[in-house]
């Protein structure tokens, strides 16, 4: 049994396809397939069920893959320990960020990181919360910035900030003249929502639960519309198609000619943004440096957490 073989079975379990797993490992498919079969023969168990279009992991294989990932983490930890002896911050940090945080935090964060720890470049990945959690579990990411709540996966967490929500309305809308808006008042409006998979969509539906029933049936399309990104939805608001809810950091610094951003009336709905990493990740200094870089960002209107 070799680390290479363990790396191969983790890749196959992740990709559910031998060809894609071979590409991810930069080897030919026959090389990977032979190595996986050799490991199965050595262990005298079947790790994968080979189907015509997809590979599935057997129940026993799931346990083996989890243990293989733990072994790979420990092997990587040995290398990290050696690196830390020279420079604890040396080497890239693979960071995932959810879609509704990345555009508004990363430009400043990358700048702060370059200034503070130039020897630790960030390798960035934008994705949905579910995908980032999976990438953390499989070791594809070192850390991720996400919004609570999400399933308890045994990760280490550090709270970063609480971010209030704002209401975005067309400048021509009567609500644009208000100083604050109660969530109940949005019941009468055409709500623009992010598509399924975005955790911020769920946050908005918590604030305005009555719109949940519109998001799954055809009749409701008259009342709510879905977009692929916050910026797309803001353009829809600007064109007068409806109103939406956005996180504070996405509000532009300069007034928008066609969109007004109005605070909620108390109690103001918020989301908690956190930094998550595997408990087996040994570059503690890198996590601390990343948190310090985040705290050095402007973050207007949010409540920083220690």
mmCIF file with all atom_site columns, N, CA and C in Angstrom, residues 161-196:
data_model
loop_
_atom_site.group_PDB
_atom_site.id
_atom_site.type_symbol
_atom_site.label_atom_id
_atom_site.label_alt_id
_atom_site.label_comp_id
_atom_site.label_asym_id
_atom_site.label_entity_id
_atom_site.label_seq_id
_atom_site.pdbx_PDB_ins_code
_atom_site.Cartn_x
_atom_site.Cartn_y
_atom_site.Cartn_z
_atom_site.occupancy
_atom_site.B_iso_or_equiv
_atom_site.pdbx_formal_charge
_atom_site.auth_seq_id
_atom_site.auth_comp_id
_atom_site.auth_asym_id
_atom_site.auth_atom_id
_atom_site.pdbx_PDB_model_num
ATOM 1   N N  . UNK A 1 161 ? -17.181 38.098 11.317 1.00 0.00 ? 161 UNK A N  1
ATOM 2   C CA . UNK A 1 161 ? -18.005 39.295 11.487 1.00 0.00 ? 161 UNK A CA 1
ATOM 3   C C  . UNK A 1 161 ? -19.487 38.959 11.313 1.00 0.00 ? 161 UNK A C  1
ATOM 4   N N  . UNK A 1 162 ? -20.320 39.790 11.928 1.00 0.00 ? 162 UNK A N  1
ATOM 5   C CA . UNK A 1 162 ? -21.766 39.747 11.712 1.00 0.00 ? 162 UNK A CA 1
ATOM 6   C C  . UNK A 1 162 ? -22.106 40.841 10.710 1.00 0.00 ? 162 UNK A C  1
ATOM 7   N N  . UNK A 1 163 ? -22.807 40.443 9.652  1.00 0.00 ? 163 UNK A N  1
ATOM 8   C CA . UNK A 1 163 ? -23.081 41.378 8.552  1.00 0.00 ? 163 UNK A CA 1
ATOM 9   C C  . UNK A 1 163 ? -24.586 41.633 8.435  1.00 0.00 ? 163 UNK A C  1
ATOM 10  N N  . UNK A 1 164 ? -25.019 42.880 8.603  1.00 0.00 ? 164 UNK A N  1
ATOM 11  C CA . UNK A 1 164 ? -26.449 43.173 8.461  1.00 0.00 ? 164 UNK A CA 1
ATOM 12  C C  . UNK A 1 164 ? -26.901 43.115 7.003  1.00 0.00 ? 164 UNK A C  1
ATOM 13  N N  . UNK A 1 165 ? -28.210 42.908 6.815  1.00 0.00 ? 165 UNK A N  1
ATOM 14  C CA . UNK A 1 165 ? -28.804 42.905 5.482  1.00 0.00 ? 165 UNK A CA 1
ATOM 15  C C  . UNK A 1 165 ? -29.388 44.284 5.187  1.00 0.00 ? 165 UNK A C  1
ATOM 16  N N  . UNK A 1 166 ? -29.469 44.596 3.903  1.00 0.00 ? 166 UNK A N  1
ATOM 17  C CA . UNK A 1 166 ? -30.075 45.844 3.438  1.00 0.00 ? 166 UNK A CA 1
ATOM 18  C C  . UNK A 1 166 ? -31.126 45.513 2.384  1.00 0.00 ? 166 UNK A C  1
ATOM 19  N N  . UNK A 1 167 ? -32.086 46.403 2.216  1.00 0.00 ? 167 UNK A N  1
ATOM 20  C CA . UNK A 1 167 ? -33.097 46.250 1.172  1.00 0.00 ? 167 UNK A CA 1
ATOM 21  C C  . UNK A 1 167 ? -32.679 47.103 -0.026 1.00 0.00 ? 167 UNK A C  1
ATOM 22  N N  . UNK A 1 168 ? -32.667 46.512 -1.203 1.00 0.00 ? 168 UNK A N  1
ATOM 23  C CA . UNK A 1 168 ? -32.342 47.244 -2.436 1.00 0.00 ? 168 UNK A CA 1
ATOM 24  C C  . UNK A 1 168 ? -33.628 47.445 -3.225 1.00 0.00 ? 168 UNK A C  1
ATOM 25  N N  . UNK A 1 169 ? -33.955 48.709 -3.525 1.00 0.00 ? 169 UNK A N  1
ATOM 26  C CA . UNK A 1 169 ? -35.187 49.034 -4.248 1.00 0.00 ? 169 UNK A CA 1
ATOM 27  C C  . UNK A 1 169 ? -34.864 50.006 -5.384 1.00 0.00 ? 169 UNK A C  1
ATOM 28  N N  . UNK A 1 170 ? -35.679 50.018 -6.446 1.00 0.00 ? 170 UNK A N  1
ATOM 29  C CA . UNK A 1 170 ? -35.464 51.016 -7.503 1.00 0.00 ? 170 UNK A CA 1
ATOM 30  C C  . UNK A 1 170 ? -35.631 52.428 -6.950 1.00 0.00 ? 170 UNK A C  1
ATOM 31  N N  . UNK A 1 171 ? -34.868 53.384 -7.480 1.00 0.00 ? 171 UNK A N  1
ATOM 32  C CA . UNK A 1 171 ? -34.963 54.777 -7.015 1.00 0.00 ? 171 UNK A CA 1
ATOM 33  C C  . UNK A 1 171 ? -36.372 55.337 -7.173 1.00 0.00 ? 171 UNK A C  1
ATOM 34  N N  . UNK A 1 172 ? -37.124 54.812 -8.157 1.00 0.00 ? 172 UNK A N  1
ATOM 35  C CA . UNK A 1 172 ? -38.477 55.323 -8.407 1.00 0.00 ? 172 UNK A CA 1
ATOM 36  C C  . UNK A 1 172 ? -39.522 54.694 -7.496 1.00 0.00 ? 172 UNK A C  1
ATOM 37  N N  . UNK A 1 173 ? -39.115 53.724 -6.678 1.00 0.00 ? 173 UNK A N  1
ATOM 38  C CA . UNK A 1 173 ? -40.055 53.006 -5.805 1.00 0.00 ? 173 UNK A CA 1
ATOM 39  C C  . UNK A 1 173 ? -40.388 53.858 -4.584 1.00 0.00 ? 173 UNK A C  1
ATOM 40  N N  . UNK A 1 174 ? -41.642 53.814 -4.109 1.00 0.00 ? 174 UNK A N  1
ATOM 41  C CA . UNK A 1 174 ? -42.000 54.592 -2.916 1.00 0.00 ? 174 UNK A CA 1
ATOM 42  C C  . UNK A 1 174 ? -41.138 54.276 -1.692 1.00 0.00 ? 174 UNK A C  1
ATOM 43  N N  . UNK A 1 175 ? -40.691 53.032 -1.554 1.00 0.00 ? 175 UNK A N  1
ATOM 44  C CA . UNK A 1 175 ? -39.857 52.668 -0.410 1.00 0.00 ? 175 UNK A CA 1
ATOM 45  C C  . UNK A 1 175 ? -38.480 53.332 -0.450 1.00 0.00 ? 175 UNK A C  1
ATOM 46  N N  . UNK A 1 176 ? -38.085 53.842 -1.604 1.00 0.00 ? 176 UNK A N  1
ATOM 47  C CA . UNK A 1 176 ? -36.765 54.462 -1.726 1.00 0.00 ? 176 UNK A CA 1
ATOM 48  C C  . UNK A 1 176 ? -36.642 55.719 -0.877 1.00 0.00 ? 176 UNK A C  1
ATOM 49  N N  . UNK A 1 177 ? -37.766 56.291 -0.468 1.00 0.00 ? 177 UNK A N  1
ATOM 50  C CA . UNK A 1 177 ? -37.744 57.510 0.345  1.00 0.00 ? 177 UNK A CA 1
ATOM 51  C C  . UNK A 1 177 ? -37.708 57.207 1.841  1.00 0.00 ? 177 UNK A C  1
ATOM 52  N N  . UNK A 1 178 ? -37.784 55.959 2.195  1.00 0.00 ? 178 UNK A N  1
ATOM 53  C CA . UNK A 1 178 ? -37.851 55.581 3.605  1.00 0.00 ? 178 UNK A CA 1
ATOM 54  C C  . UNK A 1 178 ? -36.463 55.548 4.235  1.00 0.00 ? 178 UNK A C  1
ATOM 55  N N  . UNK A 1 179 ? -36.396 55.800 5.547  1.00 0.00 ? 179 UNK A N  1
ATOM 56  C CA . UNK A 1 179 ? -35.130 55.678 6.277  1.00 0.00 ? 179 UNK A CA 1
ATOM 57  C C  . UNK A 1 179 ? -34.877 54.242 6.696  1.00 0.00 ? 179 UNK A C  1
ATOM 58  N N  . UNK A 1 180 ? -35.946 53.506 7.015  1.00 0.00 ? 180 UNK A N  1
ATOM 59  C CA . UNK A 1 180 ? -35.843 52.092 7.366  1.00 0.00 ? 180 UNK A CA 1
ATOM 60  C C  . UNK A 1 180 ? -37.074 51.361 6.858  1.00 0.00 ? 180 UNK A C  1
ATOM 61  N N  . UNK A 1 181 ? -36.922 50.040 6.625  1.00 0.00 ? 181 UNK A N  1
ATOM 62  C CA . UNK A 1 181 ? -38.013 49.227 6.091  1.00 0.00 ? 181 UNK A CA 1
ATOM 63  C C  . UNK A 1 181 ? -38.175 47.995 6.975  1.00 0.00 ? 181 UNK A C  1
ATOM 64  N N  . UNK A 1 182 ? -39.415 47.700 7.366  1.00 0.00 ? 182 UNK A N  1
ATOM 65  C CA . UNK A 1 182 ? -39.701 46.481 8.127  1.00 0.00 ? 182 UNK A CA 1
ATOM 66  C C  . UNK A 1 182 ? -39.829 45.302 7.165  1.00 0.00 ? 182 UNK A C  1
ATOM 67  N N  . UNK A 1 183 ? -39.395 44.146 7.594  1.00 0.00 ? 183 UNK A N  1
ATOM 68  C CA . UNK A 1 183 ? -39.435 42.974 6.706  1.00 0.00 ? 183 UNK A CA 1
ATOM 69  C C  . UNK A 1 183 ? -40.859 42.654 6.270  1.00 0.00 ? 183 UNK A C  1
ATOM 70  N N  . UNK A 1 184 ? -41.849 42.929 7.138  1.00 0.00 ? 184 UNK A N  1
ATOM 71  C CA . UNK A 1 184 ? -43.242 42.640 6.786  1.00 0.00 ? 184 UNK A CA 1
ATOM 72  C C  . UNK A 1 184 ? -43.691 43.425 5.556  1.00 0.00 ? 184 UNK A C  1
ATOM 73  N N  . UNK A 1 185 ? -43.100 44.604 5.341  1.00 0.00 ? 185 UNK A N  1
ATOM 74  C CA . UNK A 1 185 ? -43.501 45.435 4.208  1.00 0.00 ? 185 UNK A CA 1
ATOM 75  C C  . UNK A 1 185 ? -43.095 44.832 2.870  1.00 0.00 ? 185 UNK A C  1
ATOM 76  N N  . UNK A 1 186 ? -42.147 43.899 2.892  1.00 0.00 ? 186 UNK A N  1
ATOM 77  C CA . UNK A 1 186 ? -41.696 43.296 1.643  1.00 0.00 ? 186 UNK A CA 1
ATOM 78  C C  . UNK A 1 186 ? -42.676 42.247 1.125  1.00 0.00 ? 186 UNK A C  1
ATOM 79  N N  . UNK A 1 187 ? -43.638 41.854 1.959  1.00 0.00 ? 187 UNK A N  1
ATOM 80  C CA . UNK A 1 187 ? -44.611 40.845 1.532  1.00 0.00 ? 187 UNK A CA 1
ATOM 81  C C  . UNK A 1 187 ? -45.385 41.285 0.301  1.00 0.00 ? 187 UNK A C  1
ATOM 82  N N  . UNK A 1 188 ? -45.572 42.585 0.150  1.00 0.00 ? 188 UNK A N  1
ATOM 83  C CA . UNK A 1 188 ? -46.381 43.098 -0.953 1.00 0.00 ? 188 UNK A CA 1
ATOM 84  C C  . UNK A 1 188 ? -45.557 43.361 -2.210 1.00 0.00 ? 188 UNK A C  1
ATOM 85  N N  . UNK A 1 189 ? -44.247 43.101 -2.144 1.00 0.00 ? 189 UNK A N  1
ATOM 86  C CA . UNK A 1 189 ? -43.368 43.438 -3.255 1.00 0.00 ? 189 UNK A CA 1
ATOM 87  C C  . UNK A 1 189 ? -42.998 42.220 -4.104 1.00 0.00 ? 189 UNK A C  1
ATOM 88  N N  . UNK A 1 190 ? -42.568 42.489 -5.317 1.00 0.00 ? 190 UNK A N  1
ATOM 89  C CA . UNK A 1 190 ? -42.002 41.438 -6.158 1.00 0.00 ? 190 UNK A CA 1
ATOM 90  C C  . UNK A 1 190 ? -40.555 41.237 -5.725 1.00 0.00 ? 190 UNK A C  1
ATOM 91  N N  . UNK A 1 191 ? -40.271 40.059 -5.199 1.00 0.00 ? 191 UNK A N  1
ATOM 92  C CA . UNK A 1 191 ? -38.951 39.780 -4.619 1.00 0.00 ? 191 UNK A CA 1
ATOM 93  C C  . UNK A 1 191 ? -38.055 39.086 -5.642 1.00 0.00 ? 191 UNK A C  1
ATOM 94  N N  . UNK A 1 192 ? -36.834 39.567 -5.747 1.00 0.00 ? 192 UNK A N  1
ATOM 95  C CA . UNK A 1 192 ? -35.830 38.950 -6.604 1.00 0.00 ? 192 UNK A CA 1
ATOM 96  C C  . UNK A 1 192 ? -34.902 38.128 -5.727 1.00 0.00 ? 192 UNK A C  1
ATOM 97  N N  . UNK A 1 193 ? -34.763 36.829 -6.027 1.00 0.00 ? 193 UNK A N  1
ATOM 98  C CA . UNK A 1 193 ? -34.006 35.904 -5.181 1.00 0.00 ? 193 UNK A CA 1
ATOM 99  C C  . UNK A 1 193 ? -32.835 35.294 -5.938 1.00 0.00 ? 193 UNK A C  1
ATOM 100 N N  . UNK A 1 194 ? -31.800 34.906 -5.211 1.00 0.00 ? 194 UNK A N  1
ATOM 101 C CA . UNK A 1 194 ? -30.745 34.074 -5.779 1.00 0.00 ? 194 UNK A CA 1
ATOM 102 C C  . UNK A 1 194 ? -31.290 32.676 -6.024 1.00 0.00 ? 194 UNK A C  1
ATOM 103 N N  . UNK A 1 195 ? -30.680 31.952 -6.961 1.00 0.00 ? 195 UNK A N  1
ATOM 104 C CA . UNK A 1 195 ? -31.129 30.608 -7.288 1.00 0.00 ? 195 UNK A CA 1
ATOM 105 C C  . UNK A 1 195 ? -30.811 29.607 -6.194 1.00 0.00 ? 195 UNK A C  1
ATOM 106 N N  . UNK A 1 196 ? -31.399 28.423 -6.307 1.00 0.00 ? 196 UNK A N  1
ATOM 107 C CA . UNK A 1 196 ? -31.185 27.349 -5.345 1.00 0.00 ? 196 UNK A CA 1
ATOM 108 C C  . UNK A 1 196 ? -29.707 26.984 -5.265 1.00 0.00 ? 196 UNK A C  1
#
